Coordinates of C-alpha atoms in Angstrom, one line a residue:
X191 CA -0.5 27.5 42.5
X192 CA -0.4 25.8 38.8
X193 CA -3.1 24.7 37.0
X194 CA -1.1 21.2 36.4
X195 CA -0.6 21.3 40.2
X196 CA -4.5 21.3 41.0
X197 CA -5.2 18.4 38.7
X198 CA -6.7 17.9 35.3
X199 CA -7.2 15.6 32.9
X200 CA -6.6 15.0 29.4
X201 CA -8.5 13.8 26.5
X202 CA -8.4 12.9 22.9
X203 CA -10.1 13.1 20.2
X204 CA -9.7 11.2 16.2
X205 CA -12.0 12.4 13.6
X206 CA -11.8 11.6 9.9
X207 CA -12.7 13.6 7.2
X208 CA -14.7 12.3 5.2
X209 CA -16.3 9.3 7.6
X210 CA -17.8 7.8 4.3
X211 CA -15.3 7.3 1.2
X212 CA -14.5 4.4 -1.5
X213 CA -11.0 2.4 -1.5
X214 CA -8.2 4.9 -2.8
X215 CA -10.1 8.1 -1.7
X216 CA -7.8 10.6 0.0
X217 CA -8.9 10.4 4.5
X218 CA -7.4 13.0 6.6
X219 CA -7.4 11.8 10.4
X220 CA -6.9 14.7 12.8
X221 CA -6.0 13.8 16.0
X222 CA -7.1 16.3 18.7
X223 CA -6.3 16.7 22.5
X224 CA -7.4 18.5 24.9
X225 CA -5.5 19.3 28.3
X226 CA -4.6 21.8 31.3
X227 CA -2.6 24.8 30.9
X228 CA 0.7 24.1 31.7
X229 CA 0.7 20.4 30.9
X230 CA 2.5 19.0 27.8
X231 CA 1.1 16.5 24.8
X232 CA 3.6 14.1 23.5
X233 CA 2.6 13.2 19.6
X234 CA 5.7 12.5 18.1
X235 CA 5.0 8.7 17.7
X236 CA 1.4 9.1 16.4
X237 CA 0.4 7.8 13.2
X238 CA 3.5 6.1 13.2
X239 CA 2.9 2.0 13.5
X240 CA 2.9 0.3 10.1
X241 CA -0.2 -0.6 8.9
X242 CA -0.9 -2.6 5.6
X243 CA -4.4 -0.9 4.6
X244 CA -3.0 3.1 4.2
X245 CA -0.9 4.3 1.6
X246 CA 0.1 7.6 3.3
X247 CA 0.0 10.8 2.0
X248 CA 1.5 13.4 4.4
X249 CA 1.5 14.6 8.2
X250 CA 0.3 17.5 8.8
X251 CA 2.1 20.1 11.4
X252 CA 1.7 20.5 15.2
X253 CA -0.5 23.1 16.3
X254 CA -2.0 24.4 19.4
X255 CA -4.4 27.0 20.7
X256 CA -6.1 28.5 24.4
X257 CA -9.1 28.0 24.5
X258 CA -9.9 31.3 25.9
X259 CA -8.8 33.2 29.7
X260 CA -10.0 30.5 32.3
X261 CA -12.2 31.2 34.9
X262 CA -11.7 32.3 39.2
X263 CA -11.0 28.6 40.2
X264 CA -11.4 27.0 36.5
X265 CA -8.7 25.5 34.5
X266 CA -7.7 26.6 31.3
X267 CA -7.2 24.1 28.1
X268 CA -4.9 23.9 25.7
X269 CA -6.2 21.9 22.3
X270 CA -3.0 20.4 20.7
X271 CA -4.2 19.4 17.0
X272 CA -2.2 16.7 14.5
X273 CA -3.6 15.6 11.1
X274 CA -2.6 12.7 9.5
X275 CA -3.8 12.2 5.3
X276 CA -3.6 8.5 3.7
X277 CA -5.4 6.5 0.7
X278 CA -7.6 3.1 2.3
X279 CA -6.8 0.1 1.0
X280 CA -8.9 -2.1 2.3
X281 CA -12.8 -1.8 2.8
X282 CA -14.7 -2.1 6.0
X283 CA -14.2 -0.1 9.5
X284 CA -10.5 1.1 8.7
X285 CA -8.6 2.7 11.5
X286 CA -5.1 4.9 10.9
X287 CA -2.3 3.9 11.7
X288 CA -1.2 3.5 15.5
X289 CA 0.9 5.3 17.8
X290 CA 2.0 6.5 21.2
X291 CA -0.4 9.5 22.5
X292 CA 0.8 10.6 25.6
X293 CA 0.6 13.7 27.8
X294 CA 2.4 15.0 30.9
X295 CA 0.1 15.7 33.4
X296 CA -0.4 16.4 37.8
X297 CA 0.7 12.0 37.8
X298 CA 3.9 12.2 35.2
X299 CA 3.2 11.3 31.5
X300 CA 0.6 8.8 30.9
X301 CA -0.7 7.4 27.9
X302 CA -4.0 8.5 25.9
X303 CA -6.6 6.4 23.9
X304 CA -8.6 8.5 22.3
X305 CA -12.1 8.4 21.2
X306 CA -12.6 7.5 17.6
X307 CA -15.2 8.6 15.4
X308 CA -15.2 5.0 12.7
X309 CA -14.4 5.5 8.7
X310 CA -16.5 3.4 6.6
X311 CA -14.5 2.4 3.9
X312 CA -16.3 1.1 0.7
X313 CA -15.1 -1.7 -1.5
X314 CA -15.5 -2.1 -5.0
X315 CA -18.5 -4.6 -5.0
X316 CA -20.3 -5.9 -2.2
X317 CA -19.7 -9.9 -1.6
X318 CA -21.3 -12.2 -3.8
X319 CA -21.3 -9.8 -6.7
X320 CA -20.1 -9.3 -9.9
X321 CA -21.3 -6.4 -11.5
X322 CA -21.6 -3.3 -9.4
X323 CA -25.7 -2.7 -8.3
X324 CA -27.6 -0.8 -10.9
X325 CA -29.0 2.8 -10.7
X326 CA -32.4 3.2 -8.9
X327 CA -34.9 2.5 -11.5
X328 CA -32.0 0.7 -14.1
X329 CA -33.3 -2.6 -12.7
X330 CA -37.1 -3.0 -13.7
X331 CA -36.0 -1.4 -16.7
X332 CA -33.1 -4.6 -17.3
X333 CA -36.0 -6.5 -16.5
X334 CA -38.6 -5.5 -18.9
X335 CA -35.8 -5.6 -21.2
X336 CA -35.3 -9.0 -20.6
X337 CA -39.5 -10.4 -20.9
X338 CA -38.6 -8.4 -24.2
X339 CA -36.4 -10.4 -25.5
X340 CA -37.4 -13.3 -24.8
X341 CA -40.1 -13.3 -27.1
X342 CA -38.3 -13.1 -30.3
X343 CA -35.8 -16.0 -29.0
X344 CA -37.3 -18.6 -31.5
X345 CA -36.3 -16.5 -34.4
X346 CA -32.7 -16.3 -34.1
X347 CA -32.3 -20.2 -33.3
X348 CA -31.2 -20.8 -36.9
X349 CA -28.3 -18.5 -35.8
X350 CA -26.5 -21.1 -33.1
X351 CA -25.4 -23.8 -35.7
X352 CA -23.3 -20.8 -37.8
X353 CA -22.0 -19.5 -34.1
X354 CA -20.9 -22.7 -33.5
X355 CA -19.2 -22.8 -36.9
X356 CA -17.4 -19.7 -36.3
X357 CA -16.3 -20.3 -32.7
X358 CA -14.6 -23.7 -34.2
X359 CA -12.8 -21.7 -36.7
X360 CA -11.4 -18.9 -33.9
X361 CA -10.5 -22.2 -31.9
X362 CA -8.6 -24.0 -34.8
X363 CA -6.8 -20.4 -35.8
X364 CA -5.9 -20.0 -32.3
X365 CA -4.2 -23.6 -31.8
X366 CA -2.3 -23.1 -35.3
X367 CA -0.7 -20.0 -34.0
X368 CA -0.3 -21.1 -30.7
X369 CA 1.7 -24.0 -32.2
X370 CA 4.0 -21.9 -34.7
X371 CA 4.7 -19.6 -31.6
X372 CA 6.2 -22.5 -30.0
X373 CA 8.1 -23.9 -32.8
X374 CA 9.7 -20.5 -33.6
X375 CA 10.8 -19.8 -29.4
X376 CA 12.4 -23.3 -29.8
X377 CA 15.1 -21.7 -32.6
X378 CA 15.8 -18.4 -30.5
X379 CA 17.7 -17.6 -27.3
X380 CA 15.4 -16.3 -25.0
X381 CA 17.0 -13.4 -23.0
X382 CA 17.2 -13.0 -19.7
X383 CA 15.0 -9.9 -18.3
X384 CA 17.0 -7.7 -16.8
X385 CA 15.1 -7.1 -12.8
X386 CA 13.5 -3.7 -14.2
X387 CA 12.2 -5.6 -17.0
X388 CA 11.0 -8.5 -14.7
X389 CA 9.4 -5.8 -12.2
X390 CA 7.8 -4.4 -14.9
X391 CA 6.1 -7.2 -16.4
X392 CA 5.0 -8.2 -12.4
X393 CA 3.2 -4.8 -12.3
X394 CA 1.6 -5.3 -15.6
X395 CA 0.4 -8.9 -14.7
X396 CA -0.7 -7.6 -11.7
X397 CA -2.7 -4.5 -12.8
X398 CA -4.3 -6.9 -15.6
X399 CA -5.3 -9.8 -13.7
X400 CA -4.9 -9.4 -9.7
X401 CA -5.5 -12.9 -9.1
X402 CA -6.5 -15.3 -5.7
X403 CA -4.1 -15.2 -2.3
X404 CA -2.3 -18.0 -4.2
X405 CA -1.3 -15.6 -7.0
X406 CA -1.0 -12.9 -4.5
X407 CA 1.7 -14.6 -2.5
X408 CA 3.8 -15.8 -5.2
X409 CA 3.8 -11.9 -6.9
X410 CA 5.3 -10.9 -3.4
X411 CA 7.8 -13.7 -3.5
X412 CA 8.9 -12.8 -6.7
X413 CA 8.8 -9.4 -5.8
X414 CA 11.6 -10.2 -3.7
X415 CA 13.8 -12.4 -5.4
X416 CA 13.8 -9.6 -8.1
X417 CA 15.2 -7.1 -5.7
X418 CA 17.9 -9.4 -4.6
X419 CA 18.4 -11.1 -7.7
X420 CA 22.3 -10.4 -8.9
X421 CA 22.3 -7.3 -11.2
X422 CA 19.6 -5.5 -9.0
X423 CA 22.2 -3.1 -7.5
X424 CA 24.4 -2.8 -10.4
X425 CA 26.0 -5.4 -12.9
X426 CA 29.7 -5.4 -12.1
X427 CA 28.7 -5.6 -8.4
X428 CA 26.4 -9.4 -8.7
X429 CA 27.5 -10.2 -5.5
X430 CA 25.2 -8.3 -3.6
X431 CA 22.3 -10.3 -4.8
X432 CA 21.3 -14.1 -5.2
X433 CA 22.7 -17.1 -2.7
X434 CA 25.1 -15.0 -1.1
X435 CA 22.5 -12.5 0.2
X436 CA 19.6 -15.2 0.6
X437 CA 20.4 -15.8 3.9
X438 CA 20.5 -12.4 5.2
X439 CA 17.5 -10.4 6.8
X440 CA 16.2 -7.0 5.2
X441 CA 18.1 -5.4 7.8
X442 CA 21.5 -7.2 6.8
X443 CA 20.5 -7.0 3.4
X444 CA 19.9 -3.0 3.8
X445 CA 23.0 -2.7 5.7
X446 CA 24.7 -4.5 3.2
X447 CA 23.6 -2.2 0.3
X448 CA 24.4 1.2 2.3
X449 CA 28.0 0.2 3.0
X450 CA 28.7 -1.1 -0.9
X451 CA 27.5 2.4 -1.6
X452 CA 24.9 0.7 -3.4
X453 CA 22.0 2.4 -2.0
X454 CA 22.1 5.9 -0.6
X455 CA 21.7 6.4 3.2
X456 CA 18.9 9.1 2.1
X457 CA 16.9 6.4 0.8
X458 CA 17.6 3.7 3.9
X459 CA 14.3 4.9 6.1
X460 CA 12.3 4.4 2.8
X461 CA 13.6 1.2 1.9
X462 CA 13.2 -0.3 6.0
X463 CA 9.2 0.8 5.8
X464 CA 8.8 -1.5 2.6
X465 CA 10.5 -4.4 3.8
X466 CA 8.6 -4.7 7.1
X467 CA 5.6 -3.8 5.2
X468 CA 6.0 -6.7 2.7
X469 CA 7.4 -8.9 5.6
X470 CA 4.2 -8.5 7.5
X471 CA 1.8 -9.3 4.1
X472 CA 4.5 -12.3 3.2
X473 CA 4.4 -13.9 6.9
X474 CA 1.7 -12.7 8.9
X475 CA -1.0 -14.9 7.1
X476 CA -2.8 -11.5 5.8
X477 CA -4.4 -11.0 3.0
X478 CA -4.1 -7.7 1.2
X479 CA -6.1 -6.2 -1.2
X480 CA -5.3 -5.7 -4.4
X481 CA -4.7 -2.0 -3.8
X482 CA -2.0 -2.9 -1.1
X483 CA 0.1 -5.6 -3.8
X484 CA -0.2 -2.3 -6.5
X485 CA 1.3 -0.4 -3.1
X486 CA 4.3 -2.9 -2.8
X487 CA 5.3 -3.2 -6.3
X488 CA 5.2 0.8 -6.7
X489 CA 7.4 1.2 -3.7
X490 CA 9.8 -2.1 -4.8
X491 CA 10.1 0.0 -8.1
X492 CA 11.1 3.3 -5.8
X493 CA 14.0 0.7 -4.8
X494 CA 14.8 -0.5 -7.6
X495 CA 15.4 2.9 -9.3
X496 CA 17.2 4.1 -6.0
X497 CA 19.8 1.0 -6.3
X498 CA 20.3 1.7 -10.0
X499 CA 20.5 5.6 -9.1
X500 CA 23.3 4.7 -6.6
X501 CA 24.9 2.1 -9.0
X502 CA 25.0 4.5 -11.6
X503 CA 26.6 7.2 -9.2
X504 CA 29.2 4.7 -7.9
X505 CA 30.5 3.3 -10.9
X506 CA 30.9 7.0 -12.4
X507 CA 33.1 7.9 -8.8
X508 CA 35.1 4.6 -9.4
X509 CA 35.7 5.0 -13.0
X510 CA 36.7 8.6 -12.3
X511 CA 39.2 7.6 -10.1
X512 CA 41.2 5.4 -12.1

C-alpha cells in the first residue's frame, strides 16, 4: 500500500530572511512545504499576485529533498523548498506577494496557507518626526549644547537688524531675476518636450520633492498621458497615442502597440505587470510610498525605451523595404 494511500497531510512553511530590515533592503522569502512520499506540491502560482509594496528581484528554483528512509508504519516526507527575493516598499508588517499553494494529497489537490513567520519593515522616520532619533548619548549632549548657547544670546542681538537687511536684499535680487526670466520666455518659442524629456523631468521632480497623495496622483496621471501621448511609440506613427487611444484599456492599448509592431511581443508580459500595477495605485484609493512612485516611473521608462527600441527597429524594416 502507498504512503499517499494511508493518509498524510501537508504543511507549509514562509520564512523571511532577514525578519528585521529598512525600506529598499533586499528580503528573501522561502516558502517551504512539507508532505508524504508520493504526494505532489503545486507552486507554480506562488509569489505570483501583484502587490504594490515589493519591487522584485528574482525567483529562486524548485527544489526538493527526503527527509531520510521512513520508519515500519511511518510516512516519509518530502520538503519541497521555493524562495522568492524582493526590495519593501512600504514600512510596517509587509507580507510577499500572494499565490496559489496547493498540494495533491489522499483527498485530491487542496489548497495550503502556510504559517508565516512576520517581516518588520522599517520606515525612514517614525510618525511625527522630522529628523531621524539621535545616537544614544547625542541627546543630553544637544541639550547641554543648547543651555550653552543660550547664554551668550544677548550678545549677538545687534546681529538681527543687519540679517534682516541682508535677507531683504536676497528677496529684492530674487524678484528682479524672477521678473527678467519672465520677460525674456515671453520673446522665445518654448519647445515642446519630447515624452523622454517629459519623463525625465517627472523622475527628477519626483526624486527632488516626492510630494503629498495630491502630488502623488497627479505624477501617475501624467505618467500616463506621457506614455500615450502621440510620438511615444514613434513620430511618423502619432496615431497610436492621444484621443484616438484615450478610450482604450491597457489591454487594448498593449494590443494595439504589439500589432503596429510598435512594441515587441518579448516586452508584452513586462509592460501588462506595470499597467495593472499603476491601475491599482491610480484607482484603488492606495497610497504608495514614495519608493513605489520611483518604482513606476523606472518601469514607465523601461516602456518608453522598449517602444522607441521597437520604433526604431520598424522604421529601419520599412525604410529598407522601399
Amino acid at each position: 500500500m502507498s504512503l499517499i494511500s494511508q493518509g498524510g497531510v501537508a504543511r507549509a512553511r514562509l520564512r523571511p530572511e532577514p525578519p528585521v530590515v529598512q525600506i529598499g533592503q533586499s528580503v528573501t522569502w522561502t516558502l517551504i512545504v512539507e508532505h508524504p512520499l508520493g504526494s505532489a506540491v503545486h507552486l507554480g502560482e506562488a509569489f505570483s499576485s501583484p502587490h504594490l509594496g515589493w519591487a522584485e528581484e528574482g525567483r529562486g528554483q524548485l527544489s526538493q529533498r527526503q527527509d531520510g528512509e521512513p520508519a515500519d508504519g511511518a510516512q516519509g516526507l518530502l520538503t519541497t523548498k521555493l524562495s522568492w527575493t524582493g526590495l519593501p516598499l512600504e514600512s510596517g508588517d509587509l507580507m510577499p506577494p500572494g499565490g496559489e499553494i496547493a498540494w495533491s494529497g489522499p483527498n485530491g489537490r487542496e489548497g495550503l496557507v502556510p504559517e508565516v513567520l512576520s517581516l518588520k519593515v522599517h520606515g525612514e522616520l517614525a510618525a511625527g518626526e522630522d529628523l531621524p532619533p539621535a545616537p544614544p548619548g547625542m541627546a543630553s549632549a544637544l541639550v547641554a549644547d543648547s543651555a550653552g548657547l543660550s547664554g551668550t544670546a544677548g550678545a549677538v542681538a545687534w546681529a538681527l537688524p543687519l540679517c534682516l537687511l541682508l535677507m531683504a536684499a536676497v528677496v529684492g535680487l530674487c524678484a528682479w531675476a524672477l521678473v527678467r526670466r519672465r520677460r525674456a520666455a515671453r520673446t522665445r518659442v518654448q519647445a515642446v518636450p519630447t515624452p523622454g524629456e517629459a519623463l525625465a523631468r517627472l523622475r527628477a521632480e519626483q526624486s527632488a520633492a516626492p510630494g503629498d497623495d495630491g502630488e502623488t496622483a497627479r505624477r501617475l496621471e501624467e505618467l500616463s498621458a506621457i506614455l500615450r501621448r502621440p510620438g511615444a511609440a514613434a513620430p511618423h506613427q502619432g496615431h497610436l497615442g492621444g484621443p484616438l487611444t484615450a478610450g482604450l484599456t491597457d489591454e487594448e492599448w498593449l494590443t494595439k502597440l504589439v500589432a503596429e509592431k510598435m512594441l515587441a511581443p518579448e516586452h508584452l508580459d513586462e509592460a501588462r505587470e506595470f499597467c495593472a500595477a499603476l491601475s491599482a495605485t491610480r484607482f484603488a484609493r492606495r497610497r504608495p510610498t514614495r519608493f513605489a512612485v520611483e518604482r513606476l516611473l523606472e518601469q514607465g521608462q523601461v516602456l518608453l525605451n522598449n517602444l522607441e527600441r521597437a520604433a526604431a527597429t520598424g522604421v529601419g524594416a520599412r525604410g529598407g523595404g522601399a
